[in-house]
Coordinates of C-alpha atoms in Angstrom, one line a residue:
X1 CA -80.4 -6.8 -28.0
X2 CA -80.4 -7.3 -24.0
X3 CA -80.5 -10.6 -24.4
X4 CA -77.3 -10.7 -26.6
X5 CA -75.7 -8.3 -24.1
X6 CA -76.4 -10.1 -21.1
X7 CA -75.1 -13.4 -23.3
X8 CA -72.0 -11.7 -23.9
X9 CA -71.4 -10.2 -20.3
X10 CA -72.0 -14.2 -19.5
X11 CA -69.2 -15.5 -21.5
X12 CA -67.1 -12.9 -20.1
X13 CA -67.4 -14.2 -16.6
X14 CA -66.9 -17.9 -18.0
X15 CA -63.7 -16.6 -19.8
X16 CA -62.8 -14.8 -16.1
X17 CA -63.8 -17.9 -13.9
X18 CA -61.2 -20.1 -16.6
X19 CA -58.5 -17.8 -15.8
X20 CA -58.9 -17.7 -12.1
X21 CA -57.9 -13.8 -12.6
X22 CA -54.1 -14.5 -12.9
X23 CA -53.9 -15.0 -16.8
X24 CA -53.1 -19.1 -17.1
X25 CA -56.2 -21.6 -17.1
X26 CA -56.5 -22.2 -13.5
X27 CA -59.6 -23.6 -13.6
X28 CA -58.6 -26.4 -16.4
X29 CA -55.1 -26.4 -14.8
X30 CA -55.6 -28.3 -11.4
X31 CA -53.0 -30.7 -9.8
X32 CA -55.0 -32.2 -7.1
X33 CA -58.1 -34.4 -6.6
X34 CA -59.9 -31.9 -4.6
X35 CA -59.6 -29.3 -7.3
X36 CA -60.1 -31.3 -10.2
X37 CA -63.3 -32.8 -8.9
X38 CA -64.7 -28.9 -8.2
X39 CA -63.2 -27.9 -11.6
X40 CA -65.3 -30.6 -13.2
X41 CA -68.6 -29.3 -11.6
X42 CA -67.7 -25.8 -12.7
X43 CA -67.3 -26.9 -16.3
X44 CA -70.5 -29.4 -16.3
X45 CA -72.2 -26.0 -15.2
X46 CA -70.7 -23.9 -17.3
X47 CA -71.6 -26.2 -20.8
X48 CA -75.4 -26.5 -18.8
X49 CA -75.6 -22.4 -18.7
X50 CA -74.5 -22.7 -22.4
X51 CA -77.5 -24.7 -23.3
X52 CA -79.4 -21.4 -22.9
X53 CA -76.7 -18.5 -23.5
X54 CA -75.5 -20.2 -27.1
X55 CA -78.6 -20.0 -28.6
X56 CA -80.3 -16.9 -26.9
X57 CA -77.2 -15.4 -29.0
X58 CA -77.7 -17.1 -32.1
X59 CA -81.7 -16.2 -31.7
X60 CA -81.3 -12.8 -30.9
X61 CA -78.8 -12.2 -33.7
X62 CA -81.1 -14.9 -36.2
X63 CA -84.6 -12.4 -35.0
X64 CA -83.1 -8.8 -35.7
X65 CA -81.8 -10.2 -40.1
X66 CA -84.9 -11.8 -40.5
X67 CA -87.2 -8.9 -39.2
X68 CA -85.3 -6.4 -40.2
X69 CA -87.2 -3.1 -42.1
X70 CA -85.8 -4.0 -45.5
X71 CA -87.1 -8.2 -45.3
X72 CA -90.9 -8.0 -46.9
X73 CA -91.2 -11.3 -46.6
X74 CA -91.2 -11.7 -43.0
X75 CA -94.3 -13.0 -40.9
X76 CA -96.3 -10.3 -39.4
X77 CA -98.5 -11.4 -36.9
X78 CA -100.1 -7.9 -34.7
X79 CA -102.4 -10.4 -33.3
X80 CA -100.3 -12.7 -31.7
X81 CA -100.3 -13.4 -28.3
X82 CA -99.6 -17.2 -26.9
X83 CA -97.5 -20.1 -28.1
X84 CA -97.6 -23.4 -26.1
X85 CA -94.6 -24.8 -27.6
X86 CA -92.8 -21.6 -26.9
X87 CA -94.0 -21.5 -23.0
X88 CA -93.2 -25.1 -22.7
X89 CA -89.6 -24.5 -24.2
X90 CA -88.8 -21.0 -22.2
X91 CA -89.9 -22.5 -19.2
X92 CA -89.1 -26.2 -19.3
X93 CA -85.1 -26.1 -20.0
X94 CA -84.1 -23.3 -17.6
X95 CA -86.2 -25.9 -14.9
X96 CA -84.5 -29.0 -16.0
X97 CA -81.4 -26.9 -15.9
X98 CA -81.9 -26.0 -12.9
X99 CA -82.7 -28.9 -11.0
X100 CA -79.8 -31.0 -12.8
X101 CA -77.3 -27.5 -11.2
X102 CA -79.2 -28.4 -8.1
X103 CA -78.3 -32.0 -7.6
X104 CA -75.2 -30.9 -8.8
X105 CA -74.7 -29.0 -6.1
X106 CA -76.2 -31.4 -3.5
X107 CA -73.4 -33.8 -4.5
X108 CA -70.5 -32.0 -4.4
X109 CA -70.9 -30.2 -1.3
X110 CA -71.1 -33.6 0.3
X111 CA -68.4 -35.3 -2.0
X112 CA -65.9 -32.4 -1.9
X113 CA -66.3 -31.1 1.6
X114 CA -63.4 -29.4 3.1
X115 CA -63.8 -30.9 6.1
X116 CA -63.5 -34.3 4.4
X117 CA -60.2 -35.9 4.9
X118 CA -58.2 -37.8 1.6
X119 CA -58.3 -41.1 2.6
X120 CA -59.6 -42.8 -0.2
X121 CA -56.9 -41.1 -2.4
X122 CA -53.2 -42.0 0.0
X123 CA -52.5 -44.5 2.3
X124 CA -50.3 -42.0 3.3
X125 CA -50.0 -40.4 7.0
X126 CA -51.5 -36.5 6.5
X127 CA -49.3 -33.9 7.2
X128 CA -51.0 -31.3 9.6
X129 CA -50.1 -27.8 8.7
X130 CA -51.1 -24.7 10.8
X131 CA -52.5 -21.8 9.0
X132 CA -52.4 -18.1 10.8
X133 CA -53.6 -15.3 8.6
X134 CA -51.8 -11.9 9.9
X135 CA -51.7 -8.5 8.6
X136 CA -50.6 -9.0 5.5
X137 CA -49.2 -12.5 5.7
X138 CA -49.4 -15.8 5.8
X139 CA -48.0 -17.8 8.6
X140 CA -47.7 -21.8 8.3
X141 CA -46.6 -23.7 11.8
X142 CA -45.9 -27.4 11.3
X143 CA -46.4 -28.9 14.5
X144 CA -45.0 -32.0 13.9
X145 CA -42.0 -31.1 12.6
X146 CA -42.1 -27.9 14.7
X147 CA -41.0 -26.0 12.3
X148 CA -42.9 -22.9 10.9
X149 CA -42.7 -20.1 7.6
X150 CA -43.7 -17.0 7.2
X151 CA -44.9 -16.8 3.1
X152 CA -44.1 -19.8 2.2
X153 CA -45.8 -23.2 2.0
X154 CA -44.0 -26.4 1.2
X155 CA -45.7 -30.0 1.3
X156 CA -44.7 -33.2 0.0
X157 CA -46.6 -35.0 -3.2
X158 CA -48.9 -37.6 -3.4
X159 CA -49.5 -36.9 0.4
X160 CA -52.4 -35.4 2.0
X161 CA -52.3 -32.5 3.8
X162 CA -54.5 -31.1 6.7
X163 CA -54.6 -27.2 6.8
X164 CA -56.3 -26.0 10.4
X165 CA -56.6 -22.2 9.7
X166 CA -57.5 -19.4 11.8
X167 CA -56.9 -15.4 11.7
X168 CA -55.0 -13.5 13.7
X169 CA -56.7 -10.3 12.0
X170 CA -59.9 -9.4 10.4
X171 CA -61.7 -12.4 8.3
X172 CA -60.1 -13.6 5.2
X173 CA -59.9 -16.3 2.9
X174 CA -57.6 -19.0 2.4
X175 CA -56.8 -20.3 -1.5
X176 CA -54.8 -22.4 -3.3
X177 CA -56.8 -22.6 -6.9
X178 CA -55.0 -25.9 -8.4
X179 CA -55.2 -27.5 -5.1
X180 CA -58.3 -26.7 -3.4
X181 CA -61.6 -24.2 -2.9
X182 CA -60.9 -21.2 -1.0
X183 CA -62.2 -21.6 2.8
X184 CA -62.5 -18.7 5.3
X185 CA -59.9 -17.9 7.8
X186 CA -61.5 -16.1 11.1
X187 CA -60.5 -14.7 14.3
X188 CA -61.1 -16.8 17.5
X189 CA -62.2 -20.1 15.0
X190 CA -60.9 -23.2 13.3
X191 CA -61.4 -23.6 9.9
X192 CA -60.3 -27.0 7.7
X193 CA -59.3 -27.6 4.3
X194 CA -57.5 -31.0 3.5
X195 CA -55.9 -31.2 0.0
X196 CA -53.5 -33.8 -1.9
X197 CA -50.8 -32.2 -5.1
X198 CA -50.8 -34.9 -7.6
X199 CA -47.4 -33.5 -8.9
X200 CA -44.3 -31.9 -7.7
X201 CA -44.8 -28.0 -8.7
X202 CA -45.2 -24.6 -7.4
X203 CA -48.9 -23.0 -7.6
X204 CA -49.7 -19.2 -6.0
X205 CA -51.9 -19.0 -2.7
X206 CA -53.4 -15.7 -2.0
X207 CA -56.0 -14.3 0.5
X208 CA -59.1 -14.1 -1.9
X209 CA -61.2 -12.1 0.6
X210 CA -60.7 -8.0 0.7
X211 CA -59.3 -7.6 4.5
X212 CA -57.5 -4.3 4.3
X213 CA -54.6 -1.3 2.6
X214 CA -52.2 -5.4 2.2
X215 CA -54.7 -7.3 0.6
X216 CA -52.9 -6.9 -2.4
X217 CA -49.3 -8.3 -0.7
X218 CA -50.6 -11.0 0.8
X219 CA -49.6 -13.9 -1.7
X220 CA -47.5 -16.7 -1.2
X221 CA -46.3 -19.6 -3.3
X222 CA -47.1 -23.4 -2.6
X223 CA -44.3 -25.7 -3.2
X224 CA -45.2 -29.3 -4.1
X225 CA -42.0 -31.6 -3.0
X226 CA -41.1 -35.2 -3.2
X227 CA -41.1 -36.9 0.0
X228 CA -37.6 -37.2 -0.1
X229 CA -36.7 -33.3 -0.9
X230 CA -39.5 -32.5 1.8
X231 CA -37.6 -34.5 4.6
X232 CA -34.7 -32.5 4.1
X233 CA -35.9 -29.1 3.5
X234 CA -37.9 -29.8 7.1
X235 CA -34.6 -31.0 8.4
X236 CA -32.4 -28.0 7.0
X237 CA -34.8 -25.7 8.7
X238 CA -35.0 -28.0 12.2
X239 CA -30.8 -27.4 11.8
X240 CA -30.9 -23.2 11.1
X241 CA -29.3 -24.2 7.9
X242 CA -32.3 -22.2 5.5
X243 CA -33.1 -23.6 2.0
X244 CA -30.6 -24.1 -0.6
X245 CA -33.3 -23.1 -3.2
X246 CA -34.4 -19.6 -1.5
X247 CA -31.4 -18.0 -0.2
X248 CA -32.9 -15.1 0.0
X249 CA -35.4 -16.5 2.9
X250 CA -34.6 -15.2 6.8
X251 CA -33.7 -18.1 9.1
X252 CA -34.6 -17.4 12.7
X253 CA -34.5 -19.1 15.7
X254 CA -38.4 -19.8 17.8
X255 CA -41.1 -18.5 16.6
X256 CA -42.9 -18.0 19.8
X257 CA -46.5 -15.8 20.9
X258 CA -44.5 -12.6 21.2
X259 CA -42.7 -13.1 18.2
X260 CA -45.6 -14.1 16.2
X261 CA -46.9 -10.8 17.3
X262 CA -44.3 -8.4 16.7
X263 CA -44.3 -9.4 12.8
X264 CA -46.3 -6.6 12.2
X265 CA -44.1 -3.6 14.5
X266 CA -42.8 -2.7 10.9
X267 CA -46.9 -1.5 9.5
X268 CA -47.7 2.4 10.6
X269 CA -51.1 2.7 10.9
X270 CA -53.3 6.1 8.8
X271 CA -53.4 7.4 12.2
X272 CA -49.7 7.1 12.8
X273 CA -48.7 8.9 9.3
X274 CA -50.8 11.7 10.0
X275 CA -49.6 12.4 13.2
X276 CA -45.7 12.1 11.4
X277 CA -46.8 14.6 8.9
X278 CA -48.3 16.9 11.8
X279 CA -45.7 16.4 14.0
X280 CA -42.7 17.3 11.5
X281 CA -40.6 20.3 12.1
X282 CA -37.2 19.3 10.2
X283 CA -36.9 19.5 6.9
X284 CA -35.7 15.8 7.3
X285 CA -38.4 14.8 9.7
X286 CA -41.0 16.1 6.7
X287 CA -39.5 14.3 4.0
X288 CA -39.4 10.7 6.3
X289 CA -42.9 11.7 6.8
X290 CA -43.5 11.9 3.4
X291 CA -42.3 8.7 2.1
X292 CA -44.3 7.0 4.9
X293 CA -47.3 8.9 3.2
X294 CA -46.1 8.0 -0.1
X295 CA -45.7 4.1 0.5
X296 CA -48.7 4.0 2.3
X297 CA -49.5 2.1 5.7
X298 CA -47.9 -1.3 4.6
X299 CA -45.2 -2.4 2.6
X300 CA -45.4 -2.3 -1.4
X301 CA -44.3 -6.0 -1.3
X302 CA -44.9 -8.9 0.6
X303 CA -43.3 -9.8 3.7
X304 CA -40.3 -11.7 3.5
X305 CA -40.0 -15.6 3.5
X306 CA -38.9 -16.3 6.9
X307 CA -37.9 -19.6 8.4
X308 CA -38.4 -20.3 12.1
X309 CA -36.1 -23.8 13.3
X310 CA -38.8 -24.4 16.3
X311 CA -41.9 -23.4 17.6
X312 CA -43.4 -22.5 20.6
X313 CA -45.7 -25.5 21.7
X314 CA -49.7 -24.5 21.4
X315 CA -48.8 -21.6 19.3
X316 CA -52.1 -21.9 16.9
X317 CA -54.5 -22.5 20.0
X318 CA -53.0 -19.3 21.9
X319 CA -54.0 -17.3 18.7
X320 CA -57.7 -18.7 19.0
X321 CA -57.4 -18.3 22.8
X322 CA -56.6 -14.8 22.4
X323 CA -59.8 -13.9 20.8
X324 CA -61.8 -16.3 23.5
X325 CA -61.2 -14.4 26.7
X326 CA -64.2 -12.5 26.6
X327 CA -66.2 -15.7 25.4
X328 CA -64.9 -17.1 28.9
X329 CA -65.2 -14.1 30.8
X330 CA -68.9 -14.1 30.1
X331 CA -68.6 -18.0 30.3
X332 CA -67.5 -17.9 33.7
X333 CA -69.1 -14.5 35.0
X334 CA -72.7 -16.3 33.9
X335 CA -71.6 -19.6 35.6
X336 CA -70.7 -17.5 38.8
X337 CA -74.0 -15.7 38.6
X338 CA -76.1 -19.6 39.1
X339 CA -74.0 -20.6 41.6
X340 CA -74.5 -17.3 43.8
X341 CA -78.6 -17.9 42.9
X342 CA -78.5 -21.6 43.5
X343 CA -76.5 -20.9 47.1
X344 CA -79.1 -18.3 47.8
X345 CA -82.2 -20.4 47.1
X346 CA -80.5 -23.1 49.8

């Protein structure tokens, strides 16, 4: 009976793992190299793992008819105690299984590395696209174009594309399921994911890492364009002219270090409600305090799609840089300290 339970509880994780937790076969639904090629691996693994799981079911189920209390005729056997063919099966397939998952592994780590640029699949030139995680948004800089979005990601087709991502925050994770792997965004660090959509489309991105009360808001959708429709969409922004296809999308001017920072002047912290809810002696100052409580620290809903025409140059390094100073304060402090002790050994 445990062994049909944990079969069961096995399937339902396969059944999860298809749906990528957002009800459409994600897993068997990819529209990029990259993801196809890990979606493959997943399913080899999964139909290996079935090897066992199919028929422990169909054994367990098969074991409690037959030697059940009302079937005479089954074997009993008090004085039973060792089976070769038995040790060789239960130990000989989950080893062959396992070493087959291993090589498996081996290989696509190397083959589908997400430091491994596309080249093999575009002649293409790779877009470079900037990734900063804030609280609880996404923020994409183009520095070629020098352009940037807040929520939104658009790329062109048949193109690679070179995501550098960092966090402006707490660690989270980056993830596009029909494109790509999720990959870890992290304060003070560059992280790299290159992808390629085989297909104009729009898939969902999502941080798939717990960082926080906005987890939940921060999603985005990833917009697959031809070359053509991508040049002008860049060009529309470059020109403060928005999208025709998102009207509802802010267009601002530069998106610059202090701007970049002030997206988040809007989130009150626990700390701050509290001290609203203590600090209320209105009846209207109470019921503002209130709501605040009510809605939480940060907004039920994502943050807007924003649009920035320009971008201040060095934008992503000054977010890396910003978690470096006391890297290079202890850099330089220690490099201070050795030239004081070689001037006093002269």
């Amino acid at each position: 009976m445990r062994q049909t339970i944990l079969a069961v509880l096995s399937l339902s994780v396969i059944s999860a793992l298809l749906s990528g937790c957002g009800g459409d076969l994600v897993l068997l639904n990819s529209k990029g190299p990259v993801a196809a090629g890990q979606s493959g691996l997943m399913m080899t693994a999964i139909y290996l793992m079935l090897l066992v799981v199919i028929p422990s079911i169909i054994m367990a189920l098969w074991f409690g008819w037959k030697y059940r209390a009302s079937n005479k005729d089954a074997d009993y056997k008090p004085t039973w105690a060792h089976s070769t063919a038995i040790e060789i099966v239960v130990w000989g397939v989950p080893i062959i299984i396992i070493a087959i998952l291993a090589w498996m592994a081996w290989w696509g780590s190397h083959q589908y590395d997400p430091y491994k640029p596309l080249d093999a699949e575009s002649d293409k030139k790779p877009v470079d696209v900037q990734v900063i995680a804030e609280p609880f948004k996404w923020v994409f800089v183009y520095p070629e174009q020098k352009i940037a979005t807040v929520n939104e990601l658009r790329i062109p087709e048949q193109t690679p594309v070179h995501f550098h991502i960092t966090s402006d925050f707490t660690m989270t994770s980056f993830f596009i399921p029909q494109l790509a792997g999720q990959i870890y965004a992290m304060a003070g660090m560059q992280t790299h994911l290159h992808v390629l959509a085989n297909e104009v489309g729009i898939f969902r991105g999502f941080a798939s890492n717990y960082n926080g009360f906005g987890f939940s808001q921060m999603h985005f959708k990833a917009h697959s364009l031809t070359e053509a429709d991508f040049k002008k969409w860049v060009s529309d922004i470059q020109a403060g002219k928005g999208n025709e296809n998102n009207t509802s999308a802010e267009q601002k001017g530069t998106l610059d270090f202090a701007t970049l920072q002030s997206l988040r002047d809007g989130e009150r912290s626990h700390h701050q409600i509290e001290a609203m809810l203590m600090d209320a002696r209105t009846p209207k100052q109470k019921e503002i305090a209130e709501e605040a409580e009510r809605m939480g620290p940060y907004p039920t809903k994502p943050y807007p799609v924003t649009y920035y025409s320009s971008v201040e140059p060095d934008l992503f390094k000054k977010v890396i840089n910003k978690y470096m100073s006391n890297y290079h304060g202890a850099q330089g402090s220690s490099q201070a300290n050795m030239q004081h002790a070689a001037s006093a050994g002269e």
